[in-house]
Short mmCIF file of N, CA and C in Angstrom, two decimals:
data_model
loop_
_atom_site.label_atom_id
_atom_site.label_comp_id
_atom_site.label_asym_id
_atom_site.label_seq_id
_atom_site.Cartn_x
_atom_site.Cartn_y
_atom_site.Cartn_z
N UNK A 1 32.83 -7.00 -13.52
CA UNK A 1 31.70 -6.10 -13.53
C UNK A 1 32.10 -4.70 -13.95
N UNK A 2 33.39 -4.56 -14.15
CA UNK A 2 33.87 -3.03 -14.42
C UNK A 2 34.43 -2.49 -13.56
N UNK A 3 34.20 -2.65 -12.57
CA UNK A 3 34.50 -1.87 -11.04
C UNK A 3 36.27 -2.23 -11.05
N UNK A 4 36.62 -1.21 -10.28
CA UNK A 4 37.73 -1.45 -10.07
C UNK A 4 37.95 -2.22 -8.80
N UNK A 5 38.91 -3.29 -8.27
CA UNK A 5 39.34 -3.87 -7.58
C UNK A 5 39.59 -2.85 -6.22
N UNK A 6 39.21 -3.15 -5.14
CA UNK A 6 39.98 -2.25 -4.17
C UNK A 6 40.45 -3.24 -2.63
N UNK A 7 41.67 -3.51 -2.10
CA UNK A 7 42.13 -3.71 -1.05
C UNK A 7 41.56 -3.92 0.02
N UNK A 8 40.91 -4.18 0.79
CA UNK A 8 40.25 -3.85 1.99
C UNK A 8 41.02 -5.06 3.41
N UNK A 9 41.33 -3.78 4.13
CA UNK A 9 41.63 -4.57 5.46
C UNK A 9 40.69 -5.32 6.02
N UNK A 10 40.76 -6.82 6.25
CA UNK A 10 39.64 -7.52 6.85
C UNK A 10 40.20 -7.53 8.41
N UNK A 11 40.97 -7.03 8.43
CA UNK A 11 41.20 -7.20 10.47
C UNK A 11 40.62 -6.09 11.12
N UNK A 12 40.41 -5.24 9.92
CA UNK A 12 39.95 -4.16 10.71
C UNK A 12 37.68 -4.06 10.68
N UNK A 13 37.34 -4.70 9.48
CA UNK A 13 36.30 -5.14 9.82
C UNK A 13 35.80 -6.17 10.14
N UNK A 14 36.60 -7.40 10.98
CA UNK A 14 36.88 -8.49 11.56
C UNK A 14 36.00 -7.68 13.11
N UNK A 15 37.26 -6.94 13.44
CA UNK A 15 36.88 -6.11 15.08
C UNK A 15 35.69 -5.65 14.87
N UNK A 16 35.02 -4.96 14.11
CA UNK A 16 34.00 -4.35 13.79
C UNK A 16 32.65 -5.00 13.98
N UNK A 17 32.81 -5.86 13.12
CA UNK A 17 32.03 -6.50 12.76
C UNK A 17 31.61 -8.53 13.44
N UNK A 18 32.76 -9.23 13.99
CA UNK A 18 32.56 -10.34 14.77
C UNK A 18 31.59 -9.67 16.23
N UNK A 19 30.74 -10.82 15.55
CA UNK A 19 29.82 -11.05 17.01
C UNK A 19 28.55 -9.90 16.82
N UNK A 20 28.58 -9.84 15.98
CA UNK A 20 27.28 -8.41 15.55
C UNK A 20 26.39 -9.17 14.75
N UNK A 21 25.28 -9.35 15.02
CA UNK A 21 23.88 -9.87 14.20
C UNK A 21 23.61 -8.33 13.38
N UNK A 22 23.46 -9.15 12.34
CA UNK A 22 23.69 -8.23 11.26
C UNK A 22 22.88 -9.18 9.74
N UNK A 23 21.73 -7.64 9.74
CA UNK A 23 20.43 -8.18 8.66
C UNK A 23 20.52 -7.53 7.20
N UNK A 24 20.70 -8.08 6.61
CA UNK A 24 21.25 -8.30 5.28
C UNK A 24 20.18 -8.66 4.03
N UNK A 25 19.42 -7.29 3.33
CA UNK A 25 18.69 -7.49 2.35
C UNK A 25 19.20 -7.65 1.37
N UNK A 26 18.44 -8.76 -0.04
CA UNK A 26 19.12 -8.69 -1.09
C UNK A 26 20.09 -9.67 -1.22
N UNK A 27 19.87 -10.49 -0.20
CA UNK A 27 21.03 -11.77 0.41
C UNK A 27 21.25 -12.73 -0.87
N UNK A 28 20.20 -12.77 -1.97
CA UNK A 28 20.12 -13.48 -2.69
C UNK A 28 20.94 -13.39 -4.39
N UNK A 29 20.90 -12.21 -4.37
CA UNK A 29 21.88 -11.37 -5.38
C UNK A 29 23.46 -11.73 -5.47
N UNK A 30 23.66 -11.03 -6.68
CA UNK A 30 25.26 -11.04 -6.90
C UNK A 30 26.39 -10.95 -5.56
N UNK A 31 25.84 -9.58 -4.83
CA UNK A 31 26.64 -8.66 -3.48
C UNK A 31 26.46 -9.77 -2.38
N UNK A 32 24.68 -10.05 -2.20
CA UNK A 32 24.64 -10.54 -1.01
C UNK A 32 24.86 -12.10 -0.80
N UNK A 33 25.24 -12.80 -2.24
CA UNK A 33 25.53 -14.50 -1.92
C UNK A 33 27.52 -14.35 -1.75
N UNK A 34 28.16 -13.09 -2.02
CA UNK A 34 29.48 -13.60 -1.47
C UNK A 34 29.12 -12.36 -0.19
N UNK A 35 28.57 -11.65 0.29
CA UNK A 35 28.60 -10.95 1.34
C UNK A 35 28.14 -11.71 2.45
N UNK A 36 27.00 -12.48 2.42
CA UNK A 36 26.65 -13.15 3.47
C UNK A 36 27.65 -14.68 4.01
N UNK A 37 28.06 -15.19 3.46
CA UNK A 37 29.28 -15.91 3.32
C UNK A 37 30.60 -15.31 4.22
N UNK A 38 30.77 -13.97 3.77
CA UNK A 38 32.65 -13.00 4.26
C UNK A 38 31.54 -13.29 5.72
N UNK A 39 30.65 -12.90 5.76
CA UNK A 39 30.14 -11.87 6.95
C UNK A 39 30.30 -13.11 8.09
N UNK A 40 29.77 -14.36 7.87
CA UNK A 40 29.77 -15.55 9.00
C UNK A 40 31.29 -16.00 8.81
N UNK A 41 32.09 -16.05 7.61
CA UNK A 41 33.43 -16.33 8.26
C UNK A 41 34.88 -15.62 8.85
N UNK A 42 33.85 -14.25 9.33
CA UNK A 42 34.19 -13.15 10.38
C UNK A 42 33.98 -13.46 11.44
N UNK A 43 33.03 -14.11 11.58
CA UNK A 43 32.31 -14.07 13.14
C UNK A 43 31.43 -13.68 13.35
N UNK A 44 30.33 -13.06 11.96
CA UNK A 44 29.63 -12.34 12.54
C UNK A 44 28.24 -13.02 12.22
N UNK A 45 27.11 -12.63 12.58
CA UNK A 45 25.61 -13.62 12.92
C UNK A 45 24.87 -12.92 11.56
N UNK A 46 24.92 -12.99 10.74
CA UNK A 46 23.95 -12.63 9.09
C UNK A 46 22.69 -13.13 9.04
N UNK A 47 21.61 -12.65 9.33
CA UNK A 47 20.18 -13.23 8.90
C UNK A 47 20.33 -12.20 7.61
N UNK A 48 20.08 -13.26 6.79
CA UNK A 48 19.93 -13.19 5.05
C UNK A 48 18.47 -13.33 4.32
N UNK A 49 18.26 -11.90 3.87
CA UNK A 49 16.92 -11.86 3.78
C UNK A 49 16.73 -11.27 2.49
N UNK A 50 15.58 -12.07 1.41
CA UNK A 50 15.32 -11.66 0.32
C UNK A 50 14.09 -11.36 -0.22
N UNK A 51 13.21 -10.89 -1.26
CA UNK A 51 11.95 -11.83 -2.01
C UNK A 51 12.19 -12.77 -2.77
N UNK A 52 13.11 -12.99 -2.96
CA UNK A 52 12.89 -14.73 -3.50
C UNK A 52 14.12 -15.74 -2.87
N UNK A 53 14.17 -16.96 -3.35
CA UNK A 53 14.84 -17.86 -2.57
C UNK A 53 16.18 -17.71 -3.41
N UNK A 54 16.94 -18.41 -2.57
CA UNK A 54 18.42 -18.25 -3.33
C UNK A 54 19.16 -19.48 -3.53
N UNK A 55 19.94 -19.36 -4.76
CA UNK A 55 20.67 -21.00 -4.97
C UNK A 55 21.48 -21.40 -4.57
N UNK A 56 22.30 -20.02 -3.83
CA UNK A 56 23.60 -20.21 -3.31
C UNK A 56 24.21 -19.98 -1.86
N UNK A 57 22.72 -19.41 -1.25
CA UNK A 57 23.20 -19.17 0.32
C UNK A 57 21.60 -19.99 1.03
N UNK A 58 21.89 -20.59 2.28
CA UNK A 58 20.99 -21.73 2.88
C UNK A 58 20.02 -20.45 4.15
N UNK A 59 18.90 -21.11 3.82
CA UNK A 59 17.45 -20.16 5.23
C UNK A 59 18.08 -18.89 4.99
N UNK A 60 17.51 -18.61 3.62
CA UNK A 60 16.99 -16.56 3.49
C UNK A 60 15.81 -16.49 3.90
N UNK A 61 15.25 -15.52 4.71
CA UNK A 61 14.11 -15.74 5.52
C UNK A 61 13.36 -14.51 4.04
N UNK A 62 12.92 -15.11 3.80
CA UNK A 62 11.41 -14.36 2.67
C UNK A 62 10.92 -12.76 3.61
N UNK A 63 11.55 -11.91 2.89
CA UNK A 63 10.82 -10.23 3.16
C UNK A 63 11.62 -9.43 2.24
N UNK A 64 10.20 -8.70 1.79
CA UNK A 64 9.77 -7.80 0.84
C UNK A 64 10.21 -6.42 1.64
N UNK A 65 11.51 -5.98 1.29
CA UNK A 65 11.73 -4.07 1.81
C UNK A 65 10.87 -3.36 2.00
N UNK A 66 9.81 -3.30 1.00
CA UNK A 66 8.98 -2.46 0.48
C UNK A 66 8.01 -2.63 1.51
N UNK A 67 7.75 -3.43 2.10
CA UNK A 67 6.14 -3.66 3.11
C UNK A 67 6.87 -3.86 4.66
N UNK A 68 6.94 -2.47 4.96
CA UNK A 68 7.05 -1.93 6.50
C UNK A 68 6.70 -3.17 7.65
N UNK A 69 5.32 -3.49 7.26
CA UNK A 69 5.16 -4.21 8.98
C UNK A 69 6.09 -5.67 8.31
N UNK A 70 6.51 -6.01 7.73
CA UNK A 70 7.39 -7.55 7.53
C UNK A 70 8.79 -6.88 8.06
N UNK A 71 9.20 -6.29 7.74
CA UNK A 71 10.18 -5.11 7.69
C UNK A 71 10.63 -5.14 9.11
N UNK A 72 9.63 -4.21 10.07
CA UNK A 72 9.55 -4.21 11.44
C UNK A 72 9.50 -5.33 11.82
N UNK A 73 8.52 -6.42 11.82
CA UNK A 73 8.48 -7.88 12.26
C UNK A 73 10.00 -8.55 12.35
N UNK A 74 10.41 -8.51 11.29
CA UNK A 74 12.30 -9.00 11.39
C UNK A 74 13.03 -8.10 12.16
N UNK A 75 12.94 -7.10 12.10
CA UNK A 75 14.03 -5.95 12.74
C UNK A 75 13.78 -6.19 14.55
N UNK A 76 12.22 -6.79 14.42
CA UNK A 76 11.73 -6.86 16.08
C UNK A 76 12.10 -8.14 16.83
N UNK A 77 12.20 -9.05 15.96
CA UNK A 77 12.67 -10.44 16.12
C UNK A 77 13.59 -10.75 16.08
N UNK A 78 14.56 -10.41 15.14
CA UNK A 78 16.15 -10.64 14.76
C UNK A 78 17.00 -9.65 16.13
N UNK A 79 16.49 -8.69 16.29
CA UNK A 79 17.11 -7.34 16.61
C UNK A 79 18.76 -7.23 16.11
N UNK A 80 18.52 -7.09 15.29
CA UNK A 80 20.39 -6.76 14.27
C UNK A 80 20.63 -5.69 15.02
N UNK A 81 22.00 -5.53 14.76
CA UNK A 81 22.75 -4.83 15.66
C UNK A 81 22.72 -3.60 14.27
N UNK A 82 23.19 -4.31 13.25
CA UNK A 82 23.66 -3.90 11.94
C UNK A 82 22.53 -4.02 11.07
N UNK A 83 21.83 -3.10 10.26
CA UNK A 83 21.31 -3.28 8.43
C UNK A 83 21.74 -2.80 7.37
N UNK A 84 22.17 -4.13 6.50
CA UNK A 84 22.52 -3.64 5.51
C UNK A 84 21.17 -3.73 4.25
N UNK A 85 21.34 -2.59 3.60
CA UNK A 85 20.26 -2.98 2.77
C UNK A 85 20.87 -2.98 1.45
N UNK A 86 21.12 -3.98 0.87
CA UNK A 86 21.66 -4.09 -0.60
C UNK A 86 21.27 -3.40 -1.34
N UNK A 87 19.93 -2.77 -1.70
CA UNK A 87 19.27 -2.15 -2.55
C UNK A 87 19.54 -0.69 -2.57
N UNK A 88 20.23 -0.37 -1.21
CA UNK A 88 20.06 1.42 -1.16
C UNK A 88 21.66 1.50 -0.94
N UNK A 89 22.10 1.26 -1.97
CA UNK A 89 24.15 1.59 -2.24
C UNK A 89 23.99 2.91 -2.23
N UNK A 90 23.38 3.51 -2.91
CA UNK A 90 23.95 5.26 -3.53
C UNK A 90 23.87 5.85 -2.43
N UNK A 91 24.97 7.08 -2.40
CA UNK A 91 24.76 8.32 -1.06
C UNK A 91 24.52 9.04 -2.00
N UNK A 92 23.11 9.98 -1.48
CA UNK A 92 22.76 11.65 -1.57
C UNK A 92 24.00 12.22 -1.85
N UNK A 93 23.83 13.40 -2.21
CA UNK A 93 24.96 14.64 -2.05
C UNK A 93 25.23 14.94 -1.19
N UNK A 94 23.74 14.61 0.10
CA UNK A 94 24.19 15.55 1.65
C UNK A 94 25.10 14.38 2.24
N UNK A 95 25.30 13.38 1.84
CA UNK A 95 26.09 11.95 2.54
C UNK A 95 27.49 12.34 2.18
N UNK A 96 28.02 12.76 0.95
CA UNK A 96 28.95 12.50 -0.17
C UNK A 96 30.43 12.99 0.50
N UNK A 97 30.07 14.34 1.48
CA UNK A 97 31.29 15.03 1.83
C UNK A 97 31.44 14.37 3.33
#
C-alpha cells in the first residue's frame, strides 16, 4: 500500500487490550478484516461492525456511523470497553503534539 512497515510490540497490546470488548467500525474493509482477526487472537471480544456484509470476517452486525440512534443502540447493547472507528484515522493539529 506504500506505507512503510513498522514493528509493533504485541505483548504490550496483548495486556492492553485481552479481555476488552472492543467495537470496531469498518470491520469489513482492508484494516478491519486483518484487525478484527489480531484483535480475537489477543484475547480480546471484537463486535465487528459495518454497512455492508463482509467476505472475510463471520456476524458483522449491519450499522451505518452516520445514523446516531443505530450508533447508540450498539454502544448500549455491546457496551465496548474500546471504539475503534476505522473511518476517523486522521488527528487534528490539536491531537498531533
Amino acid at each position: 500500500m506504500g506505507r512503510p512497515d513498522h514493528d509493533i510490540d504485541v505483548s504490550i497490546a496483548t495486556k492492553f487490550l485481552a479481555g476488552k470488548r472492543i467495537l470496531v467500525t469498518g470491520a469489513s474493509g482492508s484494516l478491519g478484516s486483518v484487525l478484527v482477526p489480531a484483535l480475537w487472537r489477543i484475547g480480546a471480544f471484537p463486535l465487528s461492525t459495518d454497512i455492508r456484509e463482509s467476505e472475510t470476517i463471520d456476524n458483522v452486525t449491519m450499522m451505518d456511523v452516520r445514523d446516531f440512534s443505530a450508533v447508540l443502540q450498539t454502544v448500549r447493547l455491546f457496551e465496548p470497553d474500546i471504539i475503534i472507528d476505522r473511518k476517523s484515522t486522521r488527528l487534528n493539529s490539536s491531537h498531533a503534539n
